[in-house]
CSV table of N, CA and C in Angstrom, one decimal:
chain,number,residue,atom,x,y,z
A,118,MET,N,107.8,-55.3,-42.6
A,118,MET,CA,107.1,-54.3,-41.5
A,118,MET,C,106.5,-54.6,-40.1
A,119,TRP,N,107.5,-53.9,-39.2
A,119,TRP,CA,106.6,-54.0,-37.7
A,119,TRP,C,105.4,-53.3,-37.3
A,120,ILE,N,104.5,-54.2,-37.2
A,120,ILE,CA,102.3,-53.4,-37.2
A,120,ILE,C,102.4,-53.8,-36.0
A,121,PRO,N,102.3,-52.8,-34.7
A,121,PRO,CA,101.5,-53.7,-33.2
A,121,PRO,C,100.4,-54.3,-33.0
A,122,LYS,N,100.6,-55.5,-33.0
A,122,LYS,CA,99.6,-56.2,-32.5
A,122,LYS,C,98.0,-55.1,-32.6
A,123,SER,N,97.9,-54.3,-31.6
A,123,SER,CA,96.9,-53.9,-31.2
A,123,SER,C,95.7,-53.3,-32.6
A,124,SER,N,97.1,-52.7,-33.7
A,124,SER,CA,96.3,-51.8,-34.8
A,124,SER,C,94.9,-53.2,-35.4
A,125,LYS,N,94.6,-52.6,-36.4
A,125,LYS,CA,93.5,-53.7,-37.1
A,125,LYS,C,94.6,-53.3,-37.9
A,126,CYS,N,95.3,-52.8,-38.7
A,126,CYS,CA,96.1,-53.1,-40.3
A,126,CYS,C,97.1,-54.8,-39.3
A,127,TRP,N,97.9,-54.6,-38.5
A,127,TRP,CA,98.3,-55.8,-37.8
A,127,TRP,C,97.5,-57.3,-38.7
A,128,ALA,N,96.4,-57.2,-37.9
A,128,ALA,CA,95.6,-58.5,-38.7
A,128,ALA,C,95.7,-58.1,-39.8
A,129,LEU,N,95.3,-57.5,-40.5
A,129,LEU,CA,95.1,-57.6,-42.3
A,129,LEU,C,96.6,-57.8,-42.6
A,130,GLU,N,97.9,-57.4,-41.7
A,130,GLU,CA,98.8,-58.1,-42.5
A,130,GLU,C,99.0,-59.4,-42.8
A,131,TYR,N,98.4,-59.6,-40.9
A,131,TYR,CA,98.7,-61.0,-40.6
A,131,TYR,C,97.9,-62.1,-40.9
A,132,LEU,N,96.8,-61.6,-41.0
A,132,LEU,CA,95.8,-62.5,-42.3
A,132,LEU,C,95.9,-62.3,-44.2
A,133,LYS,N,96.6,-61.6,-44.3
A,133,LYS,CA,96.7,-61.4,-45.8
A,133,LYS,C,94.9,-61.3,-46.8
A,134,ASN,N,93.8,-60.9,-45.8
A,134,ASN,CA,92.4,-60.9,-46.3
A,134,ASN,C,91.7,-59.9,-45.9
A,135,GLY,N,91.6,-59.2,-46.8
A,135,GLY,CA,91.5,-58.0,-46.3
A,135,GLY,C,89.3,-57.5,-45.8
A,136,LEU,N,89.0,-58.8,-46.8
A,136,LEU,CA,87.3,-58.5,-46.6
A,136,LEU,C,86.9,-59.3,-45.5
A,137,PHE,N,87.8,-60.1,-45.2
A,137,PHE,CA,87.9,-61.3,-43.5
A,137,PHE,C,87.3,-60.5,-43.1
A,138,ILE,N,89.1,-59.5,-42.5
A,138,ILE,CA,88.6,-58.7,-41.6
A,138,ILE,C,87.5,-57.7,-41.4
A,139,ILE,N,87.5,-57.2,-42.1
A,139,ILE,CA,86.3,-56.2,-42.4
A,139,ILE,C,84.7,-56.4,-42.2
A,140,ASN,N,84.3,-57.8,-42.8
A,140,ASN,CA,83.3,-58.5,-42.5
A,140,ASN,C,83.2,-58.8,-41.0
A,141,ILE,N,84.3,-59.4,-40.6
A,141,ILE,CA,84.3,-59.8,-38.6
A,141,ILE,C,84.3,-58.6,-38.0
A,142,MET,N,84.9,-57.4,-38.2
A,142,MET,CA,84.6,-56.5,-37.5
A,142,MET,C,83.5,-56.0,-37.0
A,143,ASN,N,82.5,-56.0,-38.7
A,143,ASN,CA,81.3,-55.0,-38.4
A,143,ASN,C,80.4,-56.5,-37.8
A,144,ILE,N,81.1,-57.4,-37.9
A,144,ILE,CA,79.5,-58.3,-37.7
A,144,ILE,C,80.2,-58.4,-35.9
A,145,CYS,N,80.9,-58.0,-35.4
A,145,CYS,CA,80.9,-58.5,-34.0
A,145,CYS,C,80.5,-57.4,-33.3
A,146,CYS,N,81.1,-56.4,-33.5
A,146,CYS,CA,80.1,-54.9,-33.0
A,146,CYS,C,79.0,-54.6,-33.3
A,147,PHE,N,78.1,-55.6,-34.4
A,147,PHE,CA,76.1,-55.8,-34.3
A,147,PHE,C,75.6,-56.2,-32.8
A,148,GLN,N,75.3,-56.1,-31.5
A,148,GLN,CA,74.6,-57.0,-30.8
A,148,GLN,C,73.0,-56.7,-31.3
A,149,THR,N,72.7,-58.2,-31.2
A,149,THR,CA,71.0,-58.5,-31.5
A,149,THR,C,70.3,-59.3,-29.8
A,150,GLU,N,69.2,-58.8,-29.4
A,150,GLU,CA,68.8,-59.9,-28.9
A,150,GLU,C,68.6,-61.3,-29.2
A,151,ASN,N,68.0,-61.2,-30.3
A,151,ASN,CA,67.4,-62.2,-31.2
A,151,ASN,C,68.7,-63.8,-30.8
A,152,PRO,N,68.2,-64.9,-30.3
A,152,PRO,CA,69.2,-65.9,-30.3
A,152,PRO,C,69.2,-66.9,-31.1
A,153,PHE,N,68.8,-66.5,-32.5
A,153,PHE,CA,68.5,-67.4,-33.1
A,153,PHE,C,70.1,-66.4,-34.6
A,154,ARG,N,69.7,-65.1,-34.6
A,154,ARG,CA,70.6,-64.5,-35.4
A,154,ARG,C,72.0,-63.9,-34.4
A,155,ARG,N,71.7,-63.8,-33.1
A,155,ARG,CA,73.1,-64.3,-32.7
A,155,ARG,C,74.1,-65.2,-33.0
A,156,THR,N,73.8,-66.9,-33.3
A,156,THR,CA,74.2,-67.7,-33.3
A,156,THR,C,74.7,-67.5,-34.6
A,157,ILE,N,74.0,-67.5,-35.9
A,157,ILE,CA,74.7,-67.1,-37.4
A,157,ILE,C,75.8,-65.7,-36.9
A,158,GLN,N,75.5,-64.8,-36.3
A,158,GLN,CA,76.6,-64.0,-36.3
A,158,GLN,C,77.7,-64.6,-35.5
A,159,TYR,N,77.6,-65.0,-34.6
A,159,TYR,CA,78.7,-65.6,-33.9
A,159,TYR,C,79.4,-66.8,-34.6
A,160,ALA,N,78.7,-67.7,-35.5
A,160,ALA,CA,79.4,-68.5,-36.5
A,160,ALA,C,80.0,-68.2,-37.2
A,161,ILE,N,79.8,-67.0,-38.2
A,161,ILE,CA,80.3,-66.5,-39.1
A,161,ILE,C,81.7,-65.6,-38.5
A,162,SER,N,82.1,-65.5,-37.5
A,162,SER,CA,82.7,-64.3,-36.6
A,162,SER,C,84.2,-65.4,-36.4
A,163,LEU,N,83.4,-66.5,-36.5
A,163,LEU,CA,84.6,-67.8,-36.2
A,163,LEU,C,85.9,-68.2,-37.2
A,164,GLY,N,85.4,-67.3,-38.3
A,164,GLY,CA,85.8,-67.8,-39.4
A,164,GLY,C,85.8,-68.7,-40.2
A,165,GLY,N,86.8,-69.0,-41.1
A,165,GLY,CA,86.8,-70.0,-42.0
A,165,GLY,C,85.7,-69.7,-43.3
A,166,ASP,N,85.2,-71.6,-43.1
A,166,ASP,CA,84.8,-71.4,-43.7
A,166,ASP,C,82.9,-71.0,-43.8
A,167,THR,N,83.0,-70.3,-43.2
A,167,THR,CA,81.7,-69.6,-42.8
A,167,THR,C,80.7,-69.6,-43.4
A,168,ASP,N,80.2,-70.4,-44.5
A,168,ASP,CA,78.8,-69.7,-45.1
A,168,ASP,C,78.4,-71.4,-44.6
A,169,THR,N,79.1,-72.7,-44.9
A,169,THR,CA,78.7,-73.9,-44.0
A,169,THR,C,78.9,-73.5,-42.6
A,170,ILE,N,79.8,-73.3,-41.6
A,170,ILE,CA,79.3,-73.1,-40.2
A,170,ILE,C,78.4,-72.6,-39.9
A,171,ALA,N,78.3,-71.3,-41.0
A,171,ALA,CA,77.0,-70.4,-40.5
A,171,ALA,C,75.7,-71.1,-41.0
A,172,ASN,N,75.5,-71.6,-42.1
A,172,ASN,CA,74.1,-72.7,-42.6
A,172,ASN,C,74.1,-73.6,-41.1
A,173,MET,N,74.5,-74.7,-40.8
A,173,MET,CA,75.0,-75.6,-39.7
A,173,MET,C,74.3,-75.3,-38.4
A,174,ALA,N,75.3,-74.2,-38.2
A,174,ALA,CA,74.6,-72.9,-36.7
A,174,ALA,C,73.3,-72.5,-36.7
A,175,GLY,N,73.3,-72.3,-38.2
A,175,GLY,CA,71.4,-71.6,-38.4
A,175,GLY,C,70.4,-72.5,-38.0
A,176,ALA,N,71.4,-74.3,-38.7
A,176,ALA,CA,69.7,-75.1,-38.6
A,176,ALA,C,69.8,-76.0,-37.2
A,177,ILE,N,70.8,-75.6,-36.7
A,177,ILE,CA,70.7,-76.8,-34.7
A,177,ILE,C,69.9,-75.1,-34.7
A,178,ALA,N,70.2,-74.0,-35.0
A,178,ALA,CA,69.6,-72.9,-33.9
A,178,ALA,C,68.3,-72.8,-33.9
A,179,GLY,N,67.9,-73.2,-35.5
A,179,GLY,CA,66.4,-72.9,-35.7
A,179,GLY,C,65.6,-74.0,-35.1
A,180,ALA,N,66.5,-75.2,-34.9
A,180,ALA,CA,65.4,-76.5,-34.2
A,180,ALA,C,65.4,-76.2,-33.3
A,181,TYR,N,66.3,-75.8,-32.3
A,181,TYR,CA,66.3,-75.3,-31.0
A,181,TYR,C,65.4,-74.4,-30.3
A,182,TYR,N,65.7,-73.0,-31.7
A,182,TYR,CA,64.8,-72.1,-30.6
A,182,TYR,C,63.5,-71.8,-31.3
A,183,GLY,N,62.9,-72.7,-32.3
A,183,GLY,CA,62.1,-72.4,-33.2
A,183,GLY,C,61.8,-71.3,-34.2
A,184,TYR,N,60.5,-71.9,-35.0
A,184,TYR,CA,60.4,-70.5,-36.1
A,184,TYR,C,60.2,-69.3,-35.9
A,185,SER,N,59.6,-69.2,-34.8
A,185,SER,CA,59.4,-67.7,-34.5
A,185,SER,C,60.4,-66.3,-34.2
A,186,THR,N,61.6,-67.3,-33.6
A,186,THR,CA,63.0,-66.5,-34.0
A,186,THR,C,63.2,-65.8,-35.1
A,187,ILE,N,63.1,-66.6,-36.3
A,187,ILE,CA,63.4,-66.3,-37.3
A,187,ILE,C,63.0,-65.3,-38.2
A,188,SER,N,63.7,-64.3,-38.3
A,188,SER,CA,62.7,-62.9,-38.8
A,188,SER,C,61.6,-62.6,-40.7
A,189,GLU,N,60.9,-62.7,-40.2
A,189,GLU,CA,60.6,-62.3,-42.0
A,189,GLU,C,61.5,-61.7,-42.7
A,190,ASN,N,62.4,-60.9,-42.5
A,190,ASN,CA,63.3,-60.8,-43.1
A,190,ASN,C,64.3,-61.8,-44.0
A,191,LEU,N,64.5,-62.6,-42.7
A,191,LEU,CA,65.2,-63.6,-43.4
A,191,LEU,C,65.0,-64.1,-44.1
A,192,GLN,N,64.0,-64.8,-43.6
A,192,GLN,CA,62.9,-65.8,-44.5
A,192,GLN,C,62.8,-65.8,-45.8
A,193,LYS,N,62.2,-64.1,-46.1
A,193,LYS,CA,61.8,-63.8,-47.2
A,193,LYS,C,63.2,-64.2,-48.3
A,194,HIS,N,64.6,-64.3,-47.6
A,194,HIS,CA,65.5,-64.5,-48.3
A,194,HIS,C,65.8,-65.8,-48.6
A,195,CYS,N,65.4,-66.8,-47.9
A,195,CYS,CA,65.3,-68.0,-48.1
A,195,CYS,C,65.0,-69.1,-48.9
A,196,GLU,N,65.7,-69.7,-49.6
A,196,GLU,CA,65.2,-70.9,-50.5
A,196,GLU,C,64.0,-71.6,-50.4
A,197,ALA,N,62.5,-71.7,-50.7
A,197,ALA,CA,62.1,-72.8,-50.3
A,197,ALA,C,61.7,-72.7,-49.3
A,198,THR,N,61.2,-71.9,-48.4
A,198,THR,CA,60.8,-71.5,-47.3
A,198,THR,C,59.5,-72.4,-46.7
A,199,GLU,N,58.7,-71.7,-47.4
A,199,GLU,CA,57.7,-72.7,-47.6
A,199,GLU,C,57.4,-74.1,-47.2
A,200,GLN,N,58.3,-74.4,-48.6
A,200,GLN,CA,58.2,-76.4,-48.8
A,200,GLN,C,58.9,-76.8,-47.1
A,201,PHE,N,60.1,-76.3,-46.8
A,201,PHE,CA,60.2,-76.9,-45.7
A,201,PHE,C,59.6,-76.7,-44.6
A,202,ILE,N,58.9,-75.6,-44.6
A,202,ILE,CA,57.9,-75.4,-43.4
A,202,ILE,C,56.8,-76.9,-43.4
A,203,ALA,N,56.7,-76.7,-44.7
A,203,ALA,CA,55.3,-78.2,-45.1
A,203,ALA,C,56.3,-79.6,-44.2
A,204,TYR,N,57.5,-79.8,-44.5
A,204,TYR,CA,58.3,-80.7,-44.2
A,204,TYR,C,58.4,-80.8,-42.8
A,205,ALA,N,58.7,-79.9,-41.9
A,205,ALA,CA,58.7,-80.1,-40.9
A,205,ALA,C,56.9,-80.4,-39.9
A,206,ASP,N,56.4,-79.7,-40.7
A,206,ASP,CA,55.3,-79.9,-40.5
A,206,ASP,C,55.0,-80.9,-40.2
A,207,LYS,N,54.9,-82.2,-41.4
A,207,LYS,CA,54.8,-83.2,-41.7
A,207,LYS,C,55.6,-84.6,-40.3
A,208,LEU,N,56.9,-84.1,-40.6
A,208,LEU,CA,57.3,-84.5,-39.3
A,208,LEU,C,57.4,-84.7,-38.0
A,209,HIS,N,56.3,-83.5,-37.7
A,209,HIS,CA,56.0,-83.3,-36.4
A,209,HIS,C,55.2,-83.8,-36.2
A,210,MET,N,53.7,-84.2,-37.2
A,210,MET,CA,53.3,-85.3,-36.7
A,210,MET,C,53.1,-86.5,-37.0
A,211,ILE,N,54.0,-86.9,-38.0
A,211,ILE,CA,54.8,-88.4,-37.6
A,211,ILE,C,54.9,-88.8,-36.5
A,212,THR,N,55.8,-87.6,-35.7
A,212,THR,CA,56.5,-88.1,-34.7
A,212,THR,C,55.8,-87.4,-33.1
A,213,ALA,N,54.9,-87.3,-33.1
A,213,ALA,CA,53.9,-86.7,-32.1
A,213,ALA,C,52.5,-87.5,-32.4
A,214,SER,N,52.7,-88.3,-33.1
A,214,SER,CA,51.9,-89.3,-33.6
A,214,SER,C,51.9,-91.0,-32.6
A,215,LYS,N,53.6,-91.0,-32.4
A,215,LYS,CA,54.2,-92.2,-31.8
A,215,LYS,C,53.7,-92.5,-30.1
């Protein structure tokens, strides 16, 4: 069956993964000024192994943009947040003392 490439149905037919298409479309349409969140959204929009890609992109973006760009709502859904903040503080003390 021929479906025009401009149609959303074309992507669904071509990729055979409706959930993937719906999630990508929703993420791409959601705008944010927060650079940390924008990084994660972009990583997810690339498709493929999105959980791993977004995880690594988020780790790098968090280190680059800083803790203050990560919303409290997102932090409360992360595991061991307080423990990793303590690790980061210790690492900073070690590197800053040299």
